[in-house]
Coordinates of C-alpha atoms and ligand atoms in Angstrom, one line a residue:
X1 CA 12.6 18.1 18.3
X2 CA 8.8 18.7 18.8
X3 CA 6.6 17.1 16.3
X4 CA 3.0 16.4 15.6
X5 CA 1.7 14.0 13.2
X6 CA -1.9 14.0 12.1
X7 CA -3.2 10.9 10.9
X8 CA -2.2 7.7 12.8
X9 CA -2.2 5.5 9.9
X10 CA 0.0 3.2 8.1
X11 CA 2.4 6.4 7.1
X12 CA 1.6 8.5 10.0
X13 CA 2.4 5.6 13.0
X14 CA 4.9 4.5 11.4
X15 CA 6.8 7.9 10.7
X16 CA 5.8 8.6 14.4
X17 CA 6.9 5.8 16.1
X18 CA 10.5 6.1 14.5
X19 CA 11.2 9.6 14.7
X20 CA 10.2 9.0 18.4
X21 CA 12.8 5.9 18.6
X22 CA 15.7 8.7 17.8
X23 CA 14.7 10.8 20.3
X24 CA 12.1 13.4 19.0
X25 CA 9.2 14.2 21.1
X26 CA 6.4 13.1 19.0
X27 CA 2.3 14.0 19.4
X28 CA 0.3 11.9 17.4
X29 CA -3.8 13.4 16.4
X30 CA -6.3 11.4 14.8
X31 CA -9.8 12.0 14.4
X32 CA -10.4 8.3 15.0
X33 CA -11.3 8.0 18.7
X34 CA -11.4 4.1 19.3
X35 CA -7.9 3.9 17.1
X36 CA -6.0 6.6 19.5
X37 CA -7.4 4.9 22.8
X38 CA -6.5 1.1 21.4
X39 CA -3.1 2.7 20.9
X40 CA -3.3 4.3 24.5
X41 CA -3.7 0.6 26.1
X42 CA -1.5 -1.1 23.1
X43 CA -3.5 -1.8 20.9
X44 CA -2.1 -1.3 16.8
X45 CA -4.3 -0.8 14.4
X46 CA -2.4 -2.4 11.5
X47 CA 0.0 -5.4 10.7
X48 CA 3.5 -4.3 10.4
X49 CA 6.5 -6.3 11.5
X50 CA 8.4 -4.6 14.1
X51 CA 6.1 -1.8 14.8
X52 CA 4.5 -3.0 18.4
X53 CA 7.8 -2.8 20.0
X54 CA 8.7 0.3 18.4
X55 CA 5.4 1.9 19.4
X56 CA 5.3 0.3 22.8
X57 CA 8.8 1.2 24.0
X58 CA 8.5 4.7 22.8
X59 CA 5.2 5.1 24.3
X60 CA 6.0 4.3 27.6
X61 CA 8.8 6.2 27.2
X62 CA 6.8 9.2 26.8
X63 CA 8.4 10.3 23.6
X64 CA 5.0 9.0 21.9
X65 CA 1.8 10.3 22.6
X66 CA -1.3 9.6 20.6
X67 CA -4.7 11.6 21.2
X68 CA -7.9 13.7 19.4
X69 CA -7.0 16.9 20.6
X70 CA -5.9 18.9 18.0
X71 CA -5.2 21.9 19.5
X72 CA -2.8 20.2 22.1
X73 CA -0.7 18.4 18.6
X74 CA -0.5 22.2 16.7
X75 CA 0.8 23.6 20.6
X76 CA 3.0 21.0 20.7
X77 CA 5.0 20.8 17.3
X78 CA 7.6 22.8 15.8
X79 CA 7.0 20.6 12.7
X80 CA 3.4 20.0 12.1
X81 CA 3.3 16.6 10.2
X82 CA 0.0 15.7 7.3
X83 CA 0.0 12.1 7.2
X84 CA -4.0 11.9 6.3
X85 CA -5.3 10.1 3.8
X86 CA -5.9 10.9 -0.5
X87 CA -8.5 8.5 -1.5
X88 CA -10.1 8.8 -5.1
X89 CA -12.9 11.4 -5.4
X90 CA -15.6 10.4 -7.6
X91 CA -13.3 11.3 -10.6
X92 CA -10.1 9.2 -9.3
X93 CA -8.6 13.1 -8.7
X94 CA -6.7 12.9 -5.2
X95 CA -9.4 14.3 -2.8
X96 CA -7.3 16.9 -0.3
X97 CA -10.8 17.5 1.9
X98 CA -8.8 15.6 4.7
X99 CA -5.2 17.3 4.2
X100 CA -7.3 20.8 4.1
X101 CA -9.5 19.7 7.3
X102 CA -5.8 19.3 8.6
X103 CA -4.5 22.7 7.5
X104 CA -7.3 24.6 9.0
X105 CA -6.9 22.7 12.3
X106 CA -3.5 23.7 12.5
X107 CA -4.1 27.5 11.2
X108 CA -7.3 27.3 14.3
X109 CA -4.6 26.8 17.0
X110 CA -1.2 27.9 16.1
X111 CA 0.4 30.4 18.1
X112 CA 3.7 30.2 17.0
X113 CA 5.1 29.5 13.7
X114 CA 5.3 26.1 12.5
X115 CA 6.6 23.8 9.6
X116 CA 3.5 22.3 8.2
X117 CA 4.9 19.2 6.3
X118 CA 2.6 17.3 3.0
X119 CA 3.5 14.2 4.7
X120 CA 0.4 12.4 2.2
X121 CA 0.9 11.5 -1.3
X122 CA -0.8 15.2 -2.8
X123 CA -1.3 16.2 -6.1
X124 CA 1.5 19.0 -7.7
X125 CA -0.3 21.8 -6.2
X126 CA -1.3 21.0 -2.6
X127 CA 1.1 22.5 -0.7
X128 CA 0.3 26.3 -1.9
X129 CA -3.2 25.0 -1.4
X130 CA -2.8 24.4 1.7
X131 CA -0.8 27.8 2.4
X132 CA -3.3 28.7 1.0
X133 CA -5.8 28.0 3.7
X134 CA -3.6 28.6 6.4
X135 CA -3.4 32.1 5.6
X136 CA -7.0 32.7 5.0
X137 CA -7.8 30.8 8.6
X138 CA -4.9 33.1 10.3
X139 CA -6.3 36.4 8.4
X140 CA -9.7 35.7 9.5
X141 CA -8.3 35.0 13.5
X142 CA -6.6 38.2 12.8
X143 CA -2.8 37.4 13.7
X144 CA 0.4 37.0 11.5
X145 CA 2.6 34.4 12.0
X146 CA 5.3 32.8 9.9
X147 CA 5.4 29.6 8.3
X148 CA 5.8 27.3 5.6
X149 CA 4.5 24.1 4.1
X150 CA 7.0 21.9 3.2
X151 CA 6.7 18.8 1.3
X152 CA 8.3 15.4 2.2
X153 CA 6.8 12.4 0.4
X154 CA 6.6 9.1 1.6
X155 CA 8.3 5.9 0.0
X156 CA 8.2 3.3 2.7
X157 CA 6.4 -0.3 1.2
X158 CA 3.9 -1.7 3.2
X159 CA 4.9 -4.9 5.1
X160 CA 8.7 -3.1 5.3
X161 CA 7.7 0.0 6.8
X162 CA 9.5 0.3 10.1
X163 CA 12.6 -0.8 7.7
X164 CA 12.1 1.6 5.3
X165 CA 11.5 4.6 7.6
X166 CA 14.2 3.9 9.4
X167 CA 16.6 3.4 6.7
X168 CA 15.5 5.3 3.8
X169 CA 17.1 5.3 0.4
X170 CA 16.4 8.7 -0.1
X171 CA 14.3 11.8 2.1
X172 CA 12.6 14.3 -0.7
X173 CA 12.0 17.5 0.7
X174 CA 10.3 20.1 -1.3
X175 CA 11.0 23.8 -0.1
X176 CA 12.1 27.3 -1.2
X177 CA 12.8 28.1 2.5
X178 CA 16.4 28.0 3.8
X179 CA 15.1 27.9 7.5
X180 CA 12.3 25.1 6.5
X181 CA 14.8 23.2 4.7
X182 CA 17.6 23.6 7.8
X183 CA 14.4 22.0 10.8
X184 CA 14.3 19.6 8.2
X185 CA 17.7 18.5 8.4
X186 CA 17.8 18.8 11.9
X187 CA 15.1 16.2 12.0
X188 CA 16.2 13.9 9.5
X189 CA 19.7 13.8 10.9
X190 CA 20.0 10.6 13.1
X191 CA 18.9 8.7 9.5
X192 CA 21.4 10.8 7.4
X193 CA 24.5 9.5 8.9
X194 CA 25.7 6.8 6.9
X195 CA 25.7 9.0 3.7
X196 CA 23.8 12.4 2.3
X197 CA 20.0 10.6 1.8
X198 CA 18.5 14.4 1.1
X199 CA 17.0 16.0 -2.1
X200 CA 16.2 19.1 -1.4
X201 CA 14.3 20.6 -4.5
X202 CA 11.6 22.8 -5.2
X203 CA 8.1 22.1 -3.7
X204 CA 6.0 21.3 -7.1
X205 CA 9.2 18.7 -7.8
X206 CA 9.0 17.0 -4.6
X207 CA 5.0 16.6 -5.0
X208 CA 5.6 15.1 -8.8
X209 CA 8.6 12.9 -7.9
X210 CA 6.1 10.5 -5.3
X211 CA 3.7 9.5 -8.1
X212 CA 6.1 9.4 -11.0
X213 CA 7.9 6.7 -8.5
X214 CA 4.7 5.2 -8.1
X215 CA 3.7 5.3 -11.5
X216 CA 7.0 4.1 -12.4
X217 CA 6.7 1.1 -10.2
X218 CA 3.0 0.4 -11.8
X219 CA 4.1 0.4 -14.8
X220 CA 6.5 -2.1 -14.5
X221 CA 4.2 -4.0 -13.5
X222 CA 2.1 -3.4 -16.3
X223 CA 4.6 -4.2 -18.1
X224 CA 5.2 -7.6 -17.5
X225 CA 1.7 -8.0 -17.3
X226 CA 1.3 -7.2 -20.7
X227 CA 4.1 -9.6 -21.2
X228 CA 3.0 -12.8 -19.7
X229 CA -0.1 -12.6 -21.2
X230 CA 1.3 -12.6 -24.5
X231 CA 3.7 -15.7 -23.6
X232 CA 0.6 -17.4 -22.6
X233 CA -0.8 -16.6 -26.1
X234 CA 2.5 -17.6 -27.7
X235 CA 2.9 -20.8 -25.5
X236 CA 6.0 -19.0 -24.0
X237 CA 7.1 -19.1 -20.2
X238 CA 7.2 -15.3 -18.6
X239 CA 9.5 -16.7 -15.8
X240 CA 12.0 -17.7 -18.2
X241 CA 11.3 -14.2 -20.0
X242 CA 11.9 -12.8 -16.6
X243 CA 15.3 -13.9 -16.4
X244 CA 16.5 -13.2 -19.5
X245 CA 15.8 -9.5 -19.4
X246 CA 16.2 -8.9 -15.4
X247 CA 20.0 -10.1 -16.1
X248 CA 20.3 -6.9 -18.2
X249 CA 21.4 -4.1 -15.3
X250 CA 19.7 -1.7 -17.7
X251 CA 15.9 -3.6 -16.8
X252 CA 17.4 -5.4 -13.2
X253 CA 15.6 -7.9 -11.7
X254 CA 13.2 -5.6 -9.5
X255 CA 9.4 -5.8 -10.1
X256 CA 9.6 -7.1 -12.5
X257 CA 7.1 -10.4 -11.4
X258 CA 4.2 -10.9 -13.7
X259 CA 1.2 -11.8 -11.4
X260 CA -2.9 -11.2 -10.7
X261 CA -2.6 -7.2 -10.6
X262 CA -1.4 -4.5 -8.3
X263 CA -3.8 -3.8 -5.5
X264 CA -2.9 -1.7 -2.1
X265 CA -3.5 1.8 -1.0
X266 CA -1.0 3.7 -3.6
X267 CA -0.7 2.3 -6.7
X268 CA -4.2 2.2 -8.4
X269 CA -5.3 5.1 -6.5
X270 CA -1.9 7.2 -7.1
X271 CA -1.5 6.4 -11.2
X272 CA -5.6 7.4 -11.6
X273 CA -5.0 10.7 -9.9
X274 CA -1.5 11.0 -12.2
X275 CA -4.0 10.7 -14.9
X276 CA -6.7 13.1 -14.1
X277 CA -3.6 15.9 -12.8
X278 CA -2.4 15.5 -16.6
X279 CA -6.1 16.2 -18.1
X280 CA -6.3 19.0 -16.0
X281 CA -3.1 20.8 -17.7
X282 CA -4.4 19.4 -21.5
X283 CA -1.6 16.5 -21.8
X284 CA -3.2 12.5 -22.4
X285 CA -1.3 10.3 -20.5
X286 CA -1.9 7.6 -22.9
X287 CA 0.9 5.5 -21.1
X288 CA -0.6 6.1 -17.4
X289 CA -3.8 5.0 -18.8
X290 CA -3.0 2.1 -20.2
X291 CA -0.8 1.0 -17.3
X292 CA -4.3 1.2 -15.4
X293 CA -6.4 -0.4 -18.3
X294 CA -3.7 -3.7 -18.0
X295 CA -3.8 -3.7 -14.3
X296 CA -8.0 -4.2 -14.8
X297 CA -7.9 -6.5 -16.7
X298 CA -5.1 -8.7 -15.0
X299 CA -7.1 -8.3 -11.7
X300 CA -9.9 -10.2 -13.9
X301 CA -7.7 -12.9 -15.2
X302 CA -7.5 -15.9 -11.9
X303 CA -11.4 -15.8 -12.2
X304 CA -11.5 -16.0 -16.2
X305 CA -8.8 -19.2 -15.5
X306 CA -11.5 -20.4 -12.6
X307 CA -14.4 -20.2 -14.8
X308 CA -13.0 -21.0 -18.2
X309 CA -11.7 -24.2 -16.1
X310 CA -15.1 -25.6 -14.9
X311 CA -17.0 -24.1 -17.9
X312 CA -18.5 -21.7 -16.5
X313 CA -20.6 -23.3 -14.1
X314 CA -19.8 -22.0 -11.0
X315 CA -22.7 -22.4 -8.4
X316 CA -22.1 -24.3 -5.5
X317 CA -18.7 -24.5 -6.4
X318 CA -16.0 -24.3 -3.4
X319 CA -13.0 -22.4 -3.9
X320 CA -10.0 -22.9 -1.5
X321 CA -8.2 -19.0 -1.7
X322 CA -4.7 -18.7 -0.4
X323 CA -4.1 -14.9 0.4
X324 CA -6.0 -12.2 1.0
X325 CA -4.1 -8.7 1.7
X326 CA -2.9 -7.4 -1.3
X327 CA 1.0 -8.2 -0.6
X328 CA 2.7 -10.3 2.0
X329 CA 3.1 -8.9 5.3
X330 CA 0.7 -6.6 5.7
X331 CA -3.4 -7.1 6.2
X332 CA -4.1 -4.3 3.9
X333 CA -7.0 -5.3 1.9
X334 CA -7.5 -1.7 -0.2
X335 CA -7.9 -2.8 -3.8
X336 CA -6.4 -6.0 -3.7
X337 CA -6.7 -8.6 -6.0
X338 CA -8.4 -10.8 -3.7
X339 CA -11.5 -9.0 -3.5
X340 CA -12.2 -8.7 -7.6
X341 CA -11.7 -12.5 -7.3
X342 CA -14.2 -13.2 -4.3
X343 CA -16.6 -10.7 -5.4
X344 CA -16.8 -12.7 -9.2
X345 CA -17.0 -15.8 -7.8
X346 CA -20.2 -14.7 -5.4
X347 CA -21.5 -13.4 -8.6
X348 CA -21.3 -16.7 -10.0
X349 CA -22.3 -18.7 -7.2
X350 CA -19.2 -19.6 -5.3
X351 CA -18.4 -20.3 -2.1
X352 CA -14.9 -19.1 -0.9
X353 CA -13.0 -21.0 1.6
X354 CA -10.3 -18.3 2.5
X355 CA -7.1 -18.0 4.9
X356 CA -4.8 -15.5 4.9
X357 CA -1.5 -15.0 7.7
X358 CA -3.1 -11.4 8.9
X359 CA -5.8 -10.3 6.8
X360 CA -8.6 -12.9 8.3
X361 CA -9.7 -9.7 10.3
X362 CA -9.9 -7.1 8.0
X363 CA -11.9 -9.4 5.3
X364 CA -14.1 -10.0 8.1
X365 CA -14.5 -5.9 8.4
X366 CA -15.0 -5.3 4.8
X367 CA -17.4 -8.4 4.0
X368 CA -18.9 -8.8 7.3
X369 CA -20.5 -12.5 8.1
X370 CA -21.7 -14.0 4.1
X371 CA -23.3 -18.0 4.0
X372 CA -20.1 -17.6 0.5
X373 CA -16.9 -16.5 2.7
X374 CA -16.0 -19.1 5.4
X375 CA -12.4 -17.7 7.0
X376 CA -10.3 -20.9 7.7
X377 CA -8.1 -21.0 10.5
X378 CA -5.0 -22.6 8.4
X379 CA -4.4 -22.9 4.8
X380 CA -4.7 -26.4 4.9
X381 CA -8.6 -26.3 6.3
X382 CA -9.5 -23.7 3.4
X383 CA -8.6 -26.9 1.2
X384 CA -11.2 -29.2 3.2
X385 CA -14.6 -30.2 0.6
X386 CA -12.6 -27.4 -1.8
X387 CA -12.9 -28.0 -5.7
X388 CA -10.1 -26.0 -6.6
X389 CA -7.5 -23.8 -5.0
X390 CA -6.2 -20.1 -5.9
X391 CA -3.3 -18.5 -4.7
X392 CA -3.4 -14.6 -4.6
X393 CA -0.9 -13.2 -2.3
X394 CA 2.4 -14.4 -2.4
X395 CA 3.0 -14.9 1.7
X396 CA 6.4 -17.0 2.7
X397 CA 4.3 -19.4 4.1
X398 CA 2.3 -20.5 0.9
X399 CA 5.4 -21.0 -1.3
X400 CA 6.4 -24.6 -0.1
X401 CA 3.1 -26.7 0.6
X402 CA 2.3 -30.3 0.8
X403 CA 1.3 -30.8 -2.5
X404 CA 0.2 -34.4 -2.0
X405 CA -2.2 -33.0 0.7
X406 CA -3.7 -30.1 -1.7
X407 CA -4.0 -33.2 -4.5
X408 CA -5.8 -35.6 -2.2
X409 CA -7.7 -33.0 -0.8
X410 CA -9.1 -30.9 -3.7
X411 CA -12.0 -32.4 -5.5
X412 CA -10.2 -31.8 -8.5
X413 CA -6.4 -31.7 -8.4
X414 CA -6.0 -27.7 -9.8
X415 CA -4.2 -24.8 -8.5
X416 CA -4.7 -21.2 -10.2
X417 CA -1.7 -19.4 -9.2
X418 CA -1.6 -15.5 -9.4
X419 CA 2.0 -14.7 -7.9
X420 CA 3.8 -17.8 -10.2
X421 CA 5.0 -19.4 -6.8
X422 CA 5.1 -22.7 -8.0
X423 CA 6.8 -24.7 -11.1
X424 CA 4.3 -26.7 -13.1
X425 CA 7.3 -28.9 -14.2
X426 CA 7.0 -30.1 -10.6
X427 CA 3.3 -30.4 -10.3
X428 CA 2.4 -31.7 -13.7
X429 CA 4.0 -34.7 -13.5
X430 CA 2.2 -35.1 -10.1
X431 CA -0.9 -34.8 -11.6
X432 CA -1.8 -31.5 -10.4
X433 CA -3.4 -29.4 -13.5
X434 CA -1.2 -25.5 -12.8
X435 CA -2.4 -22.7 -13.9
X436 CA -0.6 -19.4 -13.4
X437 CA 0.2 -16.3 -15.0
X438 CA 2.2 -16.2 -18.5
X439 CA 3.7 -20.0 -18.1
X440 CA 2.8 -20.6 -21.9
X441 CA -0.8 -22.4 -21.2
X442 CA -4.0 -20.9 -21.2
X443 CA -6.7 -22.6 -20.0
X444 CA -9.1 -20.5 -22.2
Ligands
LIG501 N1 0.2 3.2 3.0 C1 1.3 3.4 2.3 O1 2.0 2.4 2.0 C2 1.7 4.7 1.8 C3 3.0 4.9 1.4 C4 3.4 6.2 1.0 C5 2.5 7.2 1.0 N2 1.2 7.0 1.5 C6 0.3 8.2 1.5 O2 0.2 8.6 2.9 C7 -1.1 9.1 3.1 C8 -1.7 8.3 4.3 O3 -1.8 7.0 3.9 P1 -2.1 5.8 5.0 O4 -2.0 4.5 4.3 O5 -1.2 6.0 6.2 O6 -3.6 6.2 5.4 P2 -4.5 5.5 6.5 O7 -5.9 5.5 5.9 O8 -3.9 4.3 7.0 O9 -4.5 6.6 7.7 C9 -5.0 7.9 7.6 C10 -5.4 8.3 9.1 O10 -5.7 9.7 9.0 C11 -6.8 9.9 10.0 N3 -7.4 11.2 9.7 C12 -8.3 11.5 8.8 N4 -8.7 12.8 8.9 C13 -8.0 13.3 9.9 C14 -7.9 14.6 10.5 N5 -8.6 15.6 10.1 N6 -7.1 14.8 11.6 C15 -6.3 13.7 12.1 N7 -6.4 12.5 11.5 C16 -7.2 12.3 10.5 C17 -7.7 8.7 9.8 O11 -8.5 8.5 10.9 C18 -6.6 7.6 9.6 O12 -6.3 7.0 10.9 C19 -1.8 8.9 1.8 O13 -1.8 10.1 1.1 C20 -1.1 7.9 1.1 O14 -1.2 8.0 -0.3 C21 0.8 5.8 1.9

């Protein structure tokens, strides 16, 4: 099938590059010029394992094609993919200026009629907005032509992507048109073989059902947040907690890891717009909002530990940081734990000796060239003149280190651990003061 996908991000590449790999003939538009001619010679503009070869092999095959020109993507496609961003507006709302700019596009050029698919994460609403638009923009050119907008959340995770996309556990598609819904299946068939992965609902569903996942997901989270502080407060261990209820199948054992905070490009931005969509219709969504109130403040919590731990007296201090992106496997940096830590400890005076697997370059983007951020080339040179380390991301490669290096190394033998990689049984007895998350010591 014929298919254009605007925005050439982590969603829209991804997406792209698998539906190409199946045999779909796939035009990819973004307004970024420098991203779509990197991608011409190669180039990908994000870390995702398994997605150069994918996006390689398909683009020389033709199948993928990436460019600015909008008006030769709307030609192109049957199905007319949204894959833009949703950041916060000022309020934390969803802001749909990008996903409308995408709308119009397609309304300025089509011809024929088209699927138009809410690809992006939109609040219950958008797709009639964006009808919406497109009928406005097609009354004002003075033509009538069929189509309908269709929405098909996302639910691939970020450093599993390619995986996820090309196995789904489930494909939501929100429609109330049989011939919409029937292009959809057509699409969707080489990844509905094994066994029926389609919900077919009705739009407003299919918009709700991404962020109550999300939401969901956060609030687990939350959860066991909430949790492991408490066991620290109670001198209890949360990974012995952990256990105990994951074995339950009613709880399971998934997400349910206390740690520094969510971060990434969904979750805080996705349970905030939950939030201000439930204001808007008169309901409080006092569970939503606390779920974002406990995230907060766990995001503060590895720099209370730093600070509490050398008194507050921070200045001049070095700190070695393990982790930067907000998960493993990915170099996302958007709202990631990392970045509340590194911007308290410049506050206080820090210096931040950081190394991260993928995210060196992105860190380097956001924070630019600082005399308090030096970028290590190995986790074992962020430790070098360091008084202390902290662990943020929870990356393969920082879960079995030399812990007689890290205690000869450090100026004073502590590790703050936000991801609870480590047992302080182990390092105690070493001499190696551990401070992690709910393990039934506070350093306050
Ligand atoms: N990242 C995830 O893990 C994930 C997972 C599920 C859903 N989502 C949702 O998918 C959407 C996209 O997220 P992302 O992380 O891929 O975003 P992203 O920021 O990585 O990519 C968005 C791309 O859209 C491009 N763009 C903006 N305006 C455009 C326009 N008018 N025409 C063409 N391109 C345009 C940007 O240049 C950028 O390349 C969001 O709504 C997000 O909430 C993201």
């Amino acid at each position: 099938m014929k298919v254009a996908v605007f925005g050439i991000g982590y969603v829209g590449l991804v997406q792209a590059a698998v539906l190409a790999e199946v045999g779909h003939e796939v035009v990819c538009v973004d307004v970024n010029a420098e991203r779509v001619e990197n991608l011409k010679k190669g180039i990908i503009p994000i870390y995702e394992p398994g997605l150069t070869p994918l996006v390689e092999r398909n683009y020389e095959a033709g199948r993928l094609q990436f460019t600015t020109d909008a008006e030769l993507g709307v030609k192109h496609g049957k199905i007319q993919f949204i894959a833009v961003g949703t950041p916060p507006d000022e309020d934390g709302s969803a802001d749909l200026q990008y996903v409308l700019a995408v709308a119009k596009t397609i309304a300025t050029y089509m011809e024929s009629p088209k699927i138009i698919v809410d690809k992006s994460t939109v609040p219950v609403g958008t797709a009639d907005k964006v009808a919406e638009c497109i009928a406005a923009v097609l009354k004002a050119r003075g033509v009538s032509l069929d189509f309908d907008v269709v929405s098909n959340p996302e639910f691939l995770k970020e450093g599993a992507a390619v995986a996820d996309c090309q196995r789904p556990d489930r494909i939501v598609i929100g429609t109330d048109s049989a011939i919409a819904e029937s292009k959809m299946r057509e699409l969707y068939a080489p990844f509905n073989r094994n066994h029926e992965k389609l919900i077919v609902m009705d739009v407003r569903s299919a918009e709700l059902t991404k962020y109550a996942a999300n939401c969901m997901l956060a609030t687990k989270i939350s959860f066991m947040n909430e949790m492991a502080n408490l066991a620290e407060k109670l001198g209890a261990d949360i990974e012995k907690v952990r256990l105990g209820i994951g074995s339950d199948p009613r709880i399971g054992y998934h997400f349910i890891y206390p740690g520094c905070g969510y971060g990434g490009s969904c979750f805080p931005k996705d349970v905030q717009a939950l939030v201000r969509t439930a204001e808007k219709v008169g309901y409080t969504p006092e569970l939503l909002r606390s779920v974002e109130a406990v995230n907060g403040r766990q995001k503060e919590k590895l720099f209370s530990h730093v600070q509490s731990y050398f008194n507050g007296d921070l200045a001049g201090k070095r700190i070695a940081l393990w982790g930067l992106s907000f998960k493993p496997n990915t170099d996302d940096m958007r709202d990631a734990s990392s970045r509340v830590l590194m911007e308290n400890l410049w506050a206080a005076g820090a210096i931040v000796q950081a190394y991260d697997p993928e995210a060196m370059n992105e860190t380097q983007r956001i924070y630019g060239t600082r005399a308090d951020l030096n970028l290590m080339g190995t986790k074992e040179s962020a430790l070098n003149g360091a008084d202390a380390l902290v662990v943020c991301t929870e990356w393969n490669a920082f879960k079995a280190p030399d812990f007689d290096l890290i205690k000869e190394t450090l100026s004073h033998a502590v590790i703050f651990d936000g991801r609870n990689l480590y047992d302080p049984a182990i390092l105690e007895p070493q001499g190696i003061a551990y401070y992690g998350i709910g393990r039934g010591r506070s350093v306050e």
